[in-house]
mmCIF file of C-alpha atoms in Angstrom:
data_model
loop_
_atom_site.group_PDB
_atom_site.id
_atom_site.type_symbol
_atom_site.label_atom_id
_atom_site.label_comp_id
_atom_site.label_asym_id
_atom_site.label_seq_id
_atom_site.Cartn_x
_atom_site.Cartn_y
_atom_site.Cartn_z
ATOM 1 C CA MET A 1 114.439 39.752 -56.718
ATOM 2 C CA ARG A 2 112.894 37.104 -54.502
ATOM 3 C CA ALA A 3 109.247 37.836 -53.785
ATOM 4 C CA LEU A 4 108.541 36.427 -50.352
ATOM 5 C CA THR A 5 105.729 38.143 -48.497
ATOM 6 C CA ALA A 6 105.251 38.126 -44.750
ATOM 7 C CA LEU A 7 105.048 34.823 -42.902
ATOM 8 C CA ASP A 8 101.828 34.106 -41.024
ATOM 9 C CA PRO A 9 102.744 32.787 -37.542
ATOM 10 C CA GLY A 10 99.218 31.403 -37.171
ATOM 11 C CA LEU A 11 99.528 29.280 -40.290
ATOM 12 C CA THR A 12 102.202 26.702 -39.559
ATOM 13 C CA THR A 13 101.066 23.221 -40.527
ATOM 14 C CA ALA A 14 99.720 21.199 -43.444
ATOM 15 C CA ARG A 15 98.625 17.561 -43.245
ATOM 16 C CA PHE A 16 98.765 15.305 -46.288
ATOM 17 C CA ALA A 17 97.239 11.868 -46.846
ATOM 18 C CA LEU A 18 99.284 9.402 -48.919
ATOM 19 C CA HIS A 19 97.612 7.066 -51.422
ATOM 20 C CA GLY A 20 99.174 4.039 -53.079
ATOM 21 C CA GLU A 21 99.009 0.256 -53.364
ATOM 22 C CA VAL A 22 101.892 -0.091 -50.888
ATOM 23 C CA LEU A 23 102.619 2.615 -48.343
ATOM 24 C CA PRO A 24 106.136 3.007 -46.925
ATOM 25 C CA GLY A 25 106.877 1.854 -43.399
ATOM 26 C CA ILE A 26 107.932 4.176 -40.599
ATOM 27 C CA GLU A 27 111.350 2.499 -40.785
ATOM 28 C CA ASP A 28 111.891 4.570 -43.951
ATOM 29 C CA ALA A 29 110.751 7.831 -42.375
ATOM 30 C CA VAL A 30 113.850 9.761 -43.448
ATOM 31 C CA LEU A 31 113.428 8.529 -47.020
ATOM 32 C CA VAL A 32 109.825 9.774 -47.039
ATOM 33 C CA GLY A 33 110.775 13.104 -45.481
ATOM 34 C CA GLU A 34 113.475 13.768 -48.069
ATOM 35 C CA ALA A 35 111.217 12.703 -50.943
ATOM 36 C CA PHE A 36 108.442 14.995 -49.714
ATOM 37 C CA ARG A 37 110.772 17.987 -49.591
ATOM 38 C CA ARG A 38 112.043 17.246 -53.109
ATOM 39 C CA ALA A 39 108.467 17.023 -54.392
ATOM 40 C CA VAL A 40 107.444 20.305 -52.768
ATOM 41 C CA LEU A 41 110.507 22.191 -54.038
ATOM 42 C CA GLY A 42 109.936 20.761 -57.513
ATOM 43 C CA CYS A 43 106.337 21.952 -57.366
ATOM 44 C CA ALA A 44 107.546 25.395 -56.246
ATOM 45 C CA LYS A 45 109.962 25.635 -59.185
ATOM 46 C CA ARG A 46 107.185 24.832 -61.648
ATOM 47 C CA LEU A 47 104.726 27.289 -60.096
ATOM 48 C CA LEU A 48 106.982 30.180 -59.115
ATOM 49 C CA GLY A 49 110.322 29.661 -60.830
ATOM 50 C CA PRO A 50 113.622 28.479 -59.320
ATOM 51 C CA ALA A 51 114.499 31.933 -57.938
ATOM 52 C CA ARG A 52 111.214 32.337 -56.027
ATOM 53 C CA ILE A 53 111.004 29.177 -53.916
ATOM 54 C CA PRO A 54 109.631 30.145 -50.466
ATOM 55 C CA ARG A 55 112.509 30.130 -48.029
ATOM 56 C CA GLU A 56 110.441 28.626 -45.242
ATOM 57 C CA LEU A 57 110.125 25.516 -47.434
ATOM 58 C CA SER A 58 113.658 25.369 -48.831
ATOM 59 C CA GLY A 59 115.355 26.295 -45.544
ATOM 60 C CA HIS A 60 117.960 28.250 -47.542
ATOM 61 C CA GLU A 61 119.239 31.770 -46.939
ATOM 62 C CA ARG A 62 117.383 32.160 -43.666
ATOM 63 C CA PRO A 63 118.928 34.093 -40.739
ATOM 64 C CA ASN A 64 119.499 32.189 -37.500
ATOM 65 C CA GLN A 65 119.015 28.818 -39.142
ATOM 66 C CA SER A 66 119.875 27.028 -35.890
ATOM 67 C CA ASN A 67 116.469 27.939 -34.456
ATOM 68 C CA HIS A 68 114.754 25.520 -36.864
ATOM 69 C CA ARG A 69 111.981 27.859 -37.977
ATOM 70 C CA HIS A 70 111.780 26.374 -41.477
ATOM 71 C CA ALA A 71 109.866 23.299 -42.630
ATOM 72 C CA PHE A 72 109.868 19.915 -40.925
ATOM 73 C CA TRP A 73 108.765 17.029 -43.177
ATOM 74 C CA LEU A 74 107.332 14.577 -40.665
ATOM 75 C CA PRO A 75 106.064 11.119 -41.682
ATOM 76 C CA GLU A 76 103.107 10.107 -39.543
ATOM 77 C CA PRO A 77 102.604 6.363 -38.961
ATOM 78 C CA ASP A 78 99.291 4.595 -38.535
ATOM 79 C CA ALA A 79 98.748 1.890 -35.908
ATOM 80 C CA ALA A 80 100.490 -0.707 -38.090
ATOM 81 C CA GLY A 81 103.515 1.511 -38.696
ATOM 82 C CA ARG A 82 102.663 2.479 -42.281
ATOM 83 C CA VAL A 83 103.247 6.104 -43.273
ATOM 84 C CA ALA A 84 99.715 7.076 -44.197
ATOM 85 C CA HIS A 85 100.171 10.836 -43.636
ATOM 86 C CA VAL A 86 102.909 13.454 -43.713
ATOM 87 C CA LEU A 87 102.821 16.555 -41.565
ATOM 88 C CA VAL A 88 104.611 19.606 -42.972
ATOM 89 C CA HIS A 89 105.296 21.837 -39.988
ATOM 90 C CA VAL A 90 106.821 25.315 -40.351
ATOM 91 C CA PRO A 91 107.275 26.836 -36.864
ATOM 92 C CA GLY A 92 108.046 30.284 -38.273
ATOM 93 C CA GLY A 93 104.835 30.358 -40.299
ATOM 94 C CA LEU A 94 103.927 29.995 -43.973
ATOM 95 C CA SER A 95 103.870 32.729 -46.584
ATOM 96 C CA PRO A 96 101.088 33.005 -49.188
ATOM 97 C CA ALA A 97 103.534 31.547 -51.718
ATOM 98 C CA GLY A 98 104.208 28.623 -49.383
ATOM 99 C CA VAL A 99 100.488 27.980 -49.013
ATOM 100 C CA GLN A 100 100.105 28.103 -52.800
ATOM 101 C CA VAL A 101 102.841 25.529 -53.302
ATOM 102 C CA LEU A 102 101.610 23.106 -50.641
ATOM 103 C CA SER A 103 98.047 23.354 -51.928
ATOM 104 C CA ALA A 104 99.217 22.450 -55.437
ATOM 105 C CA LEU A 105 101.145 19.289 -54.490
ATOM 106 C CA ARG A 106 99.625 16.163 -56.055
ATOM 107 C CA TYR A 107 102.241 13.386 -55.913
ATOM 108 C CA VAL A 108 105.520 12.379 -54.309
ATOM 109 C CA ARG A 109 108.109 10.156 -55.958
ATOM 110 C CA LEU A 110 109.828 7.850 -53.474
ATOM 111 C CA ALA A 111 111.973 6.041 -56.010
ATOM 112 C CA ARG A 112 112.509 5.995 -59.745
ATOM 113 C CA THR A 113 109.526 3.678 -60.240
ATOM 114 C CA THR A 114 107.431 4.432 -57.140
ATOM 115 C CA SER A 115 105.106 7.418 -56.800
ATOM 116 C CA LEU A 116 102.354 8.147 -54.305
ATOM 117 C CA LEU A 117 99.376 10.417 -54.774
ATOM 118 C CA VAL A 118 98.919 12.955 -51.982
ATOM 119 C CA THR A 119 95.927 14.937 -50.783
ATOM 120 C CA CYS A 120 96.209 18.040 -48.620
ATOM 121 C CA GLU A 121 93.692 17.576 -45.795
ATOM 122 C CA GLY A 122 94.083 21.110 -44.501
ATOM 123 C CA LEU A 123 96.372 23.970 -43.492
ATOM 124 C CA GLY A 124 96.310 25.855 -40.227
ATOM 125 C CA ASP A 125 97.809 25.993 -36.774
ATOM 126 C CA SER A 126 99.202 22.664 -35.576
ATOM 127 C CA THR A 127 96.527 22.443 -32.866
ATOM 128 C CA TRP A 128 93.867 22.192 -35.595
ATOM 129 C CA PHE A 129 95.009 18.610 -36.198
ATOM 130 C CA ALA A 130 95.098 17.510 -32.554
ATOM 131 C CA THR A 131 92.094 15.187 -32.915
ATOM 132 C CA ARG A 132 93.573 13.516 -36.021
ATOM 133 C CA SER A 133 97.327 13.494 -35.611
ATOM 134 C CA ALA A 134 99.128 12.173 -32.549
ATOM 135 C CA LEU A 135 102.159 14.236 -33.563
ATOM 136 C CA THR A 136 100.306 17.444 -32.671
ATOM 137 C CA GLY A 137 99.248 16.390 -29.174
ATOM 138 C CA GLU A 138 100.224 17.821 -25.791
ATOM 139 C CA SER A 139 102.042 16.139 -22.895
ATOM 140 C CA ASP A 140 104.981 16.484 -20.536
ATOM 141 C CA ARG A 141 106.246 13.051 -21.663
ATOM 142 C CA TRP A 142 107.173 12.230 -25.262
ATOM 143 C CA GLN A 143 108.239 8.881 -26.672
ATOM 144 C CA SER A 144 110.292 8.074 -29.770
ATOM 145 C CA VAL A 145 108.574 7.190 -33.019
ATOM 146 C CA THR A 146 111.908 7.088 -34.857
ATOM 147 C CA PRO A 147 115.449 6.981 -33.437
ATOM 148 C CA TYR A 148 117.015 10.078 -31.940
ATOM 149 C CA LEU A 149 120.582 10.639 -33.216
ATOM 150 C CA HIS A 150 122.590 13.138 -31.185
ATOM 151 C CA PRO A 151 123.661 16.052 -33.418
ATOM 152 C CA TRP A 152 127.045 16.894 -31.890
ATOM 153 C CA HIS A 153 130.130 14.758 -31.352
ATOM 154 C CA LEU A 154 130.663 13.273 -27.912
ATOM 155 C CA LYS A 155 133.991 13.788 -26.175
ATOM 156 C CA ARG A 156 135.832 10.729 -24.933
ATOM 157 C CA PRO A 157 135.218 11.397 -21.205
ATOM 158 C CA GLU A 158 131.491 11.589 -21.948
ATOM 159 C CA THR A 159 131.439 7.962 -23.106
ATOM 160 C CA ARG A 160 133.413 6.362 -20.248
ATOM 161 C CA SER A 161 130.420 5.429 -18.116
ATOM 162 C CA PRO A 162 126.632 5.125 -18.505
ATOM 163 C CA SER A 163 126.085 8.078 -16.163
ATOM 164 C CA ALA A 164 128.538 10.296 -18.072
ATOM 165 C CA LEU A 165 126.897 9.339 -21.373
ATOM 166 C CA HIS A 166 123.428 10.061 -20.010
ATOM 167 C CA ALA A 167 124.525 13.476 -18.747
ATOM 168 C CA ALA A 168 126.167 14.326 -22.077
ATOM 169 C CA LEU A 169 123.105 13.346 -24.097
ATOM 170 C CA LEU A 170 120.848 15.291 -21.750
ATOM 171 C CA ARG A 171 123.005 18.381 -22.327
ATOM 172 C CA GLN A 172 122.666 17.934 -26.092
ATOM 173 C CA LEU A 173 118.891 17.504 -25.850
ATOM 174 C CA ARG A 174 118.567 20.652 -23.737
ATOM 175 C CA ARG A 175 120.949 22.674 -25.916
ATOM 176 C CA GLU A 176 119.043 21.903 -29.104
ATOM 177 C CA TRP A 177 115.621 22.285 -27.506
ATOM 178 C CA HIS A 178 116.313 25.710 -25.997
ATOM 179 C CA ALA A 179 117.768 26.966 -29.289
ATOM 180 C CA ARG A 180 114.263 26.650 -30.765
ATOM 181 C CA ALA A 181 112.677 29.493 -28.790
ATOM 182 C CA GLU A 182 112.813 31.395 -25.525
ATOM 183 C CA ALA A 183 110.961 30.444 -22.339
ATOM 184 C CA LEU A 184 110.393 26.796 -23.266
ATOM 185 C CA PRO A 185 109.769 24.210 -20.520
ATOM 186 C CA ASP A 186 113.010 22.527 -19.576
ATOM 187 C CA ILE A 187 113.803 18.908 -20.415
ATOM 188 C CA GLU A 188 114.083 17.287 -16.993
ATOM 189 C CA THR A 189 115.443 13.901 -18.037
ATOM 190 C CA PHE A 190 115.133 11.044 -20.498
ATOM 191 C CA CYS A 191 115.218 7.261 -20.369
ATOM 192 C CA ALA A 192 116.131 4.641 -22.950
ATOM 193 C CA LEU A 193 113.580 2.402 -24.655
ATOM 194 C CA SER A 194 114.484 -1.017 -26.025
ATOM 195 C CA HIS A 195 111.974 -0.802 -28.885
ATOM 196 C CA VAL A 196 108.838 0.870 -30.213
ATOM 197 C CA THR A 197 105.705 -1.074 -31.115
ATOM 198 C CA PHE A 198 103.389 -0.774 -34.109
ATOM 199 C CA GLY A 199 100.674 -3.395 -34.048
ATOM 200 C CA GLU A 200 102.483 -6.706 -33.700
ATOM 201 C CA ARG A 201 105.822 -5.286 -34.821
ATOM 202 C CA ARG A 202 108.570 -4.380 -32.359
ATOM 203 C CA LEU A 203 111.184 -2.140 -33.941
ATOM 204 C CA THR A 204 114.657 -1.356 -32.603
ATOM 205 C CA THR A 205 116.976 1.374 -33.840
ATOM 206 C CA LEU A 206 118.638 -1.068 -36.245
ATOM 207 C CA ASP A 207 115.347 -1.588 -38.086
ATOM 208 C CA PHE A 208 115.292 2.070 -39.179
ATOM 209 C CA ARG A 209 117.020 3.858 -42.016
ATOM 210 C CA ARG A 210 119.290 6.268 -40.126
ATOM 211 C CA PHE A 211 121.145 8.043 -42.938
ATOM 212 C CA ARG A 212 120.147 10.799 -45.300
ATOM 213 C CA CYS A 213 120.514 10.421 -49.049
ATOM 214 C CA LYS A 214 122.518 13.645 -49.191
ATOM 215 C CA ARG A 215 126.195 12.795 -49.191
ATOM 216 C CA GLU A 216 129.053 14.277 -47.184
ATOM 217 C CA LEU A 217 126.917 15.246 -44.203
ATOM 218 C CA ALA A 218 128.555 15.311 -40.792
ATOM 219 C CA GLN A 219 126.783 12.651 -38.731
ATOM 220 C CA PRO A 220 128.151 12.264 -35.177
ATOM 221 C CA ASP A 221 125.719 9.432 -34.357
ATOM 222 C CA THR A 222 125.092 6.577 -36.798
ATOM 223 C CA VAL A 223 123.224 4.195 -34.465
ATOM 224 C CA GLY A 224 120.787 6.339 -32.530
ATOM 225 C CA ARG A 225 118.561 5.414 -29.628
ATOM 226 C CA LEU A 226 114.874 5.201 -28.778
ATOM 227 C CA ILE A 227 114.027 7.312 -25.753
ATOM 228 C CA GLU A 228 111.304 8.867 -23.655
ATOM 229 C CA VAL A 229 111.774 12.542 -22.781
ATOM 230 C CA ARG A 230 110.173 14.207 -19.759
ATOM 231 C CA PHE A 231 109.568 17.959 -19.628
ATOM 232 C CA ALA A 232 109.005 20.231 -16.641
ATOM 233 C CA ALA A 233 105.600 21.165 -18.112
ATOM 234 C CA PRO A 234 103.459 19.965 -21.037
ATOM 235 C CA ILE A 235 104.474 21.020 -24.549
ATOM 236 C CA HIS A 236 102.553 21.012 -27.824
ATOM 237 C CA GLY A 237 103.743 18.951 -30.781
ATOM 238 C CA PRO A 238 105.047 18.349 -33.306
ATOM 239 C CA PHE A 239 108.339 17.611 -31.553
ATOM 240 C CA ALA A 240 111.524 16.338 -33.239
ATOM 241 C CA LEU A 241 115.173 16.654 -32.230
ATOM 242 C CA GLY A 242 118.601 15.507 -33.373
ATOM 243 C CA PHE A 243 120.269 14.679 -36.658
ATOM 244 C CA ALA A 244 117.849 14.784 -39.632
ATOM 245 C CA CYS A 245 114.969 15.858 -37.384
ATOM 246 C CA HIS A 246 113.580 17.915 -40.283
ATOM 247 C CA PHE A 247 113.207 14.685 -42.280
ATOM 248 C CA GLY A 248 111.558 12.310 -39.818
ATOM 249 C CA LEU A 249 114.324 11.117 -37.526
ATOM 250 C CA GLY A 250 114.194 12.024 -33.837
ATOM 251 C CA LEU A 251 110.396 12.181 -34.036
ATOM 252 C CA PHE A 252 108.250 11.844 -30.897
ATOM 253 C CA VAL A 253 104.625 11.337 -29.890
ATOM 254 C CA PRO A 254 103.050 12.316 -26.576
ATOM 255 C CA VAL A 255 102.607 9.707 -23.876
ATOM 256 C CA ARG A 256 98.988 9.784 -22.786
ATOM 257 C CA SER A 257 98.315 9.762 -19.054
#
């Protein structure tokens, strides 16, 4: 029997610092996100056993999975675009077993020969990290950190003109956003960005890894786009939408007024 005690809705977020001679770039955000999940689930198996992995971390066997209440593994870039931190955000809350696992994590293996040491800087509500992490800010305008890839296939009429495409993508953004919770501020509109900037680097969608390592996944969008989204009222981060949003794609930061 799986022993999973009650989730704490006030305990949603852990922030980890990454340590290594060479840190990954934000272009490999999805690679970092997947590696972080693998490391955490491996840690859970060692601590608790393979049948007792907290479901809010695995994302498996959860009711209403479309509401995205399980863990997001969100690489957090520094000013130069290096992934110096990872935010693990669980909107539905962490269980005591989940806290135990995250607190025990010590390293993440990115590749067969590359490992990074990690340090948990703290666990709490996402707003606890607002002075340290831009991902947890508040604004009514949010700008891409990594490309947004629309999660559902577009119909042919939706691609016949720029206005039809914009309307179709706006519908997808709103559909996914409002599936997260009730009474959320509406997405009013979005606009395209040609690039994002980290220090002296200007990155376009083609500079990013846009595919997950897991094979045979349905992926309606393989190119993606960088966008700015405007809401009817300010929202609190973290905020990620689209294909592989749990692993670092479709990640946004607030635009400061």
